[in-house]
Each structure stands twice: as structure tokens, then as C-alpha cells.
Amino acid sequence: LLAGALLLLLQTALILGLLVSRRQRRQAQQELEENLRIGRLVAAMEAAFREVKPEQLDEQVDTWLARLARTLDAERAALSLISPDGGTLVVPFRWAHPWIRPLPPELPSSLFPRTYELIEGGHVVAFSRTIDSAPPGTPDRAFFTSFGTRSLVLVPLFREARALGCLTFSTVTRERAWPLGLVSELQLAAGIFAVALGREREAKAALKDEAFTSAMIATAASRVAIVDRRGVLVRVSEAWQRTADSAAS
């Protein structure tokens, strides 16, 4: 009788082990398939952003943010940028299912101070359950709870070692894991966004400088010349040009 009971226990343990092993293999296969889907999407995204024109950038960011979110089966997504004063996350690009509460246009860092520090430090933030998001009683935990966030992955955006913002995907109605392979693909996607947005910022700054320079030159009554750091003449005022033309004639 004892031998029979022992045999039954061994058989039960063997069956349970096989079931666990099968579930683990199935989970690993699903993770691999998801990584491949995201990898192909990120490759297509990189090709698309190589050809994007400045006036098309916002539309492209919206499009690819939504495509990434849907492929991840996320329920809310955002691309947020750190404000110039460093105290706020501005959220110009947002996506969510119609029945999901979207993020607001601006998020003060005081709402999630620890998470904000991690963003600035270039750290990925990921959790599969709300209770793992932050310790109880902290502003960060209260923030995630207030938006009903059950699972989240947040990937920082960096441009030339400077934090620009973050790329975020989350779920509200269910929990999900964020495997390391998937996070690596999302870091590549964040890098593509960061390069595109960084170039846009540089282009806008250059246009602003050009407009200021042109206004200064146009309104200058005296002879004014601008030279670059190598001493090469770049721009001159009309008074300077008239003097030069008179001397040449």
C-alpha cells in the first residue's frame, strides 16, 4: 500500500513537472515571437525615420507610437519630453484605447519623484504589478495607482548623453511581463525617436539663431560684421556692405 502511494506521488510529481515544463516552453516561445514582431517593426521604423521630413515628424511619431503600442498589446502609450526647466514631463505624443484614461499634457515631476530621477539617470523602469511599482505611501505609488496602471515599461530617451524624456507603454485592465529581450527592442525604438526629436530641436534652434542674426543685421544702422570662430566673415550689415561697395568702386 505504501509502495502504491509512493508510486502515485511520483507519477503526480512527474505529470506536474511536465505541465510546468510545457508552460515554460510555451511562454518562452510566445516571448520569442513577440520579440521578433517588435524587432521587425523597429527595423521598419528606423527606415521610415531616415526619410522623414521635418514637417512630417509629429505625424510619424504619432503613427509609430500607436503601432508599437498595438503590437505590444498595450493599452496606453506616451512619448514624453523633459521641459527646459527640468521640472516637468511634457507629453506631446499620447495614445490610448478609447475606453482608457489618457495621460495629461503635462506631468510635474513632484508626482513621481523617484521615477523621474530614474528617467534622468537613464534607467529603464518596468513592473508587472502595481504593488511592485514603488513602496506603499510614496508619491510614485499613488501616481501609478491614480491612473490605474497595472503594468508598465518606461524607457529613457537620450541624445548625446543628455536625457530628453521617455517612451512609456502600460496596461490598465490586466497585468503583463516585460522580458529583457523585449525591453532591448524598445530601447532601440527609443533611440530612433530620440535621434529624430533631437535633430528637430537642433534645426529649430538654428532657425531661431538665424532669425535673430538676420533681425540684428537688418536693423543695425552702423557697420556691423559677424565672423565665425575661425575669423571667417559670415554676415555684414547693409551699412558695412555699402562701405565695401564704395571702396571697391
Coordinates of C-alpha atoms in Angstrom, one line a residue:
L1 CA 0.0 0.0 0.0
L2 CA 2.8 2.3 0.9
A3 CA 4.6 1.5 -2.3
G4 CA 1.5 2.2 -4.3
A5 CA 1.0 5.6 -2.6
L6 CA 4.7 6.4 -3.3
L7 CA 4.3 5.5 -6.9
L8 CA 1.2 7.6 -7.2
L9 CA 3.1 10.6 -5.7
L10 CA 6.0 10.1 -8.1
Q11 CA 3.6 9.9 -11.1
T12 CA 1.8 13.1 -9.9
A13 CA 5.1 14.9 -9.5
L14 CA 6.2 13.8 -12.9
I15 CA 3.0 15.0 -14.5
L16 CA 3.2 18.3 -12.7
G17 CA 6.8 18.7 -13.8
L18 CA 5.8 18.0 -17.4
L19 CA 3.0 20.5 -17.3
V20 CA 5.3 23.2 -15.8
S21 CA 7.9 22.5 -18.4
R22 CA 5.4 22.7 -21.2
R23 CA 4.0 26.0 -19.9
Q24 CA 7.6 27.4 -19.6
R25 CA 8.3 26.3 -23.2
R26 CA 5.1 27.9 -24.4
Q27 CA 5.9 31.1 -22.6
A28 CA 9.4 31.2 -24.0
Q29 CA 8.0 30.6 -27.5
Q30 CA 5.5 33.5 -27.0
E31 CA 8.2 35.8 -25.8
L32 CA 10.4 34.9 -28.8
E33 CA 7.6 35.6 -31.2
E34 CA 6.8 38.9 -29.6
N35 CA 10.4 39.9 -29.7
L36 CA 10.6 39.1 -33.4
R37 CA 7.4 41.1 -34.2
I38 CA 8.7 44.1 -32.3
G39 CA 12.2 43.7 -33.9
R40 CA 10.7 43.7 -37.4
L41 CA 8.6 46.8 -36.5
V42 CA 11.6 48.7 -35.1
A43 CA 13.6 47.9 -38.2
A44 CA 10.8 49.3 -40.4
M45 CA 10.5 52.3 -38.1
E46 CA 14.2 53.1 -38.4
A47 CA 13.9 53.0 -42.2
A48 CA 10.9 55.3 -42.1
F49 CA 12.6 57.9 -39.9
R50 CA 15.6 58.0 -42.1
E51 CA 13.4 59.5 -44.9
V52 CA 11.1 61.7 -42.7
K53 CA 10.9 65.4 -43.5
P54 CA 10.8 67.9 -40.6
E55 CA 7.2 68.9 -41.3
Q56 CA 6.2 65.2 -41.1
L57 CA 7.9 64.4 -37.9
D58 CA 5.0 64.8 -35.5
E59 CA 2.7 62.7 -37.6
Q60 CA 5.3 60.0 -37.9
V61 CA 5.9 59.9 -34.1
D62 CA 2.2 59.6 -33.5
T63 CA 1.9 56.8 -36.1
W64 CA 4.8 54.7 -34.9
L65 CA 3.9 55.2 -31.2
A66 CA 0.5 53.7 -31.9
R67 CA 1.9 50.9 -34.0
L68 CA 4.3 49.9 -31.2
A69 CA 1.5 50.1 -28.6
R70 CA -0.8 47.9 -30.6
T71 CA 1.9 45.4 -31.4
L72 CA 2.8 45.2 -27.7
D73 CA -0.9 44.8 -26.9
A74 CA -0.5 47.8 -24.6
E75 CA -3.5 49.9 -23.6
R76 CA -1.8 53.3 -23.2
A77 CA 1.4 54.8 -24.6
A78 CA 3.2 58.1 -24.4
L79 CA 6.4 59.8 -25.6
S80 CA 7.2 62.4 -23.0
L81 CA 9.9 65.2 -23.1
I82 CA 11.7 66.8 -20.2
S83 CA 10.7 70.5 -20.0
P84 CA 13.5 73.1 -20.4
D85 CA 13.4 73.9 -16.6
G86 CA 13.7 70.2 -15.8
G87 CA 10.7 70.1 -13.5
T88 CA 8.0 68.7 -15.8
L89 CA 7.4 65.9 -18.3
V90 CA 5.6 67.4 -21.3
V91 CA 3.5 64.7 -23.1
P92 CA 3.1 65.9 -26.7
F93 CA 2.6 62.4 -28.1
R94 CA 0.0 60.2 -26.4
W95 CA -2.0 57.1 -27.4
A96 CA -4.7 55.1 -25.6
H97 CA -7.7 52.9 -26.3
P98 CA -10.9 55.0 -26.3
W99 CA -12.0 53.4 -23.0
I100 CA -8.7 54.1 -21.3
R101 CA -7.9 57.3 -19.5
P102 CA -5.1 59.1 -21.3
L103 CA -2.2 60.9 -19.7
P104 CA -2.5 64.6 -19.3
P105 CA -0.4 67.0 -21.5
E106 CA 2.0 67.8 -18.6
L107 CA 3.2 65.8 -15.6
P108 CA 5.0 67.6 -12.8
S109 CA 8.0 65.6 -11.6
S110 CA 6.7 66.0 -8.0
L111 CA 4.0 63.4 -8.8
F112 CA 6.6 60.7 -9.2
P113 CA 10.0 62.0 -7.9
R114 CA 11.8 58.6 -7.7
T115 CA 10.7 57.5 -11.2
Y116 CA 11.7 61.0 -12.6
E117 CA 15.2 60.6 -11.1
L118 CA 15.5 57.2 -12.8
I119 CA 14.5 58.7 -16.1
E120 CA 17.1 61.4 -15.8
G121 CA 19.7 58.8 -14.9
G122 CA 18.9 56.7 -18.0
H123 CA 17.4 53.8 -16.1
V124 CA 14.6 51.6 -17.5
V125 CA 11.6 51.3 -15.2
A126 CA 9.4 48.2 -15.5
F127 CA 6.9 46.4 -13.3
S128 CA 4.2 43.8 -13.9
R129 CA 2.0 44.6 -10.9
T130 CA 1.1 47.8 -9.3
I131 CA 2.4 46.7 -5.9
D132 CA 5.8 46.4 -7.5
S133 CA 5.8 49.9 -8.9
A134 CA 7.0 51.7 -5.7
P135 CA 6.8 51.3 -1.9
P136 CA 3.4 51.9 -0.3
G137 CA 2.8 55.5 0.8
T138 CA 5.2 57.1 -1.8
P139 CA 4.1 59.7 -4.4
D140 CA 5.2 57.3 -7.2
R141 CA 2.9 54.5 -5.9
A142 CA 0.0 57.0 -5.6
F143 CA 0.6 58.3 -9.1
F144 CA 0.5 54.9 -10.8
T145 CA -2.5 53.9 -8.7
S146 CA -4.4 57.1 -9.6
F147 CA -4.1 56.3 -13.3
G148 CA -5.0 52.6 -12.8
T149 CA -1.6 51.5 -14.1
R150 CA -1.2 47.7 -13.5
S151 CA 1.9 47.0 -15.7
L152 CA 4.4 49.5 -17.2
V153 CA 7.7 49.8 -19.0
L154 CA 9.4 53.1 -19.3
V155 CA 12.5 53.6 -21.5
P156 CA 14.5 56.8 -21.3
L157 CA 15.3 58.9 -24.4
F158 CA 18.8 60.1 -24.6
R159 CA 20.6 62.3 -27.2
E160 CA 24.4 62.8 -26.9
A161 CA 24.4 61.7 -23.2
R162 CA 21.6 64.1 -22.3
A163 CA 18.2 62.9 -21.2
L164 CA 15.4 64.1 -23.5
G165 CA 12.4 62.3 -22.0
C166 CA 11.0 58.7 -22.0
L167 CA 8.9 56.2 -24.0
T168 CA 6.2 54.5 -22.0
F169 CA 3.8 51.6 -22.5
S170 CA 1.3 50.4 -19.9
T171 CA -1.7 48.3 -19.3
V172 CA -4.7 49.1 -17.2
T173 CA -7.1 46.1 -17.3
R174 CA -4.6 43.3 -16.9
E175 CA -1.0 42.5 -15.9
R176 CA 1.8 41.6 -18.2
A177 CA 5.5 41.0 -18.1
W178 CA 8.3 42.9 -19.9
P179 CA 11.0 40.4 -20.8
L180 CA 14.6 41.7 -21.2
G181 CA 14.6 40.9 -24.9
L182 CA 11.5 43.0 -25.4
V183 CA 13.0 45.8 -23.4
S184 CA 16.1 45.8 -25.5
E185 CA 14.0 46.3 -28.7
L186 CA 12.1 49.1 -27.0
Q187 CA 15.4 50.8 -26.2
L188 CA 16.3 50.7 -29.9
A189 CA 12.9 52.3 -30.7
A190 CA 13.5 55.0 -28.0
G191 CA 16.9 55.7 -29.6
I192 CA 15.2 56.2 -33.0
F193 CA 12.7 58.7 -31.5
A194 CA 15.5 60.5 -29.6
V195 CA 17.6 61.0 -32.7
A196 CA 14.7 62.3 -34.7
L197 CA 13.5 64.7 -32.0
G198 CA 17.0 65.8 -31.2
R199 CA 17.6 66.8 -34.8
E200 CA 14.3 68.7 -34.8
R201 CA 15.4 70.6 -31.7
E202 CA 18.7 71.4 -33.3
A203 CA 17.1 72.6 -36.5
K204 CA 14.6 74.8 -34.6
A205 CA 17.5 76.3 -32.6
A206 CA 19.4 77.0 -35.7
L207 CA 16.4 78.7 -37.3
K208 CA 15.9 80.8 -34.2
D209 CA 19.6 81.9 -34.2
E210 CA 19.4 82.7 -37.9
A211 CA 16.2 84.8 -37.4
F212 CA 17.9 86.7 -34.5
T213 CA 21.0 87.3 -36.5
S214 CA 19.1 88.5 -39.6
A215 CA 17.0 90.9 -37.5
M216 CA 20.1 92.3 -35.8
I217 CA 21.8 92.8 -39.1
A218 CA 18.8 94.3 -40.8
T219 CA 18.2 96.9 -38.0
A220 CA 21.8 97.8 -37.5
A221 CA 22.4 101.5 -38.5
S222 CA 26.2 101.2 -38.2
R223 CA 28.7 99.0 -39.8
V224 CA 28.4 95.5 -38.2
A225 CA 30.1 92.3 -39.2
I226 CA 29.8 88.8 -37.9
V227 CA 32.7 86.3 -38.0
D228 CA 32.8 82.7 -37.1
R229 CA 35.2 81.1 -34.6
R230 CA 37.9 80.9 -37.2
G231 CA 37.7 84.5 -38.1
V232 CA 35.8 84.0 -41.4
L233 CA 33.3 86.7 -42.3
V234 CA 29.8 85.3 -42.2
R235 CA 27.3 88.2 -42.3
V236 CA 27.5 92.0 -42.6
S237 CA 25.1 94.9 -42.2
E238 CA 23.8 97.0 -45.1
A239 CA 26.0 99.9 -43.9
W240 CA 29.1 97.7 -44.0
Q241 CA 28.1 96.4 -47.4
R242 CA 27.6 99.9 -48.8
T243 CA 31.0 101.0 -47.4
A244 CA 32.7 97.9 -49.0
D245 CA 30.9 98.6 -52.3
S246 CA 32.1 102.2 -52.3
A247 CA 35.6 101.2 -51.6
A248 CA 35.6 98.7 -54.4
S249 CA 34.4 101.2 -56.9

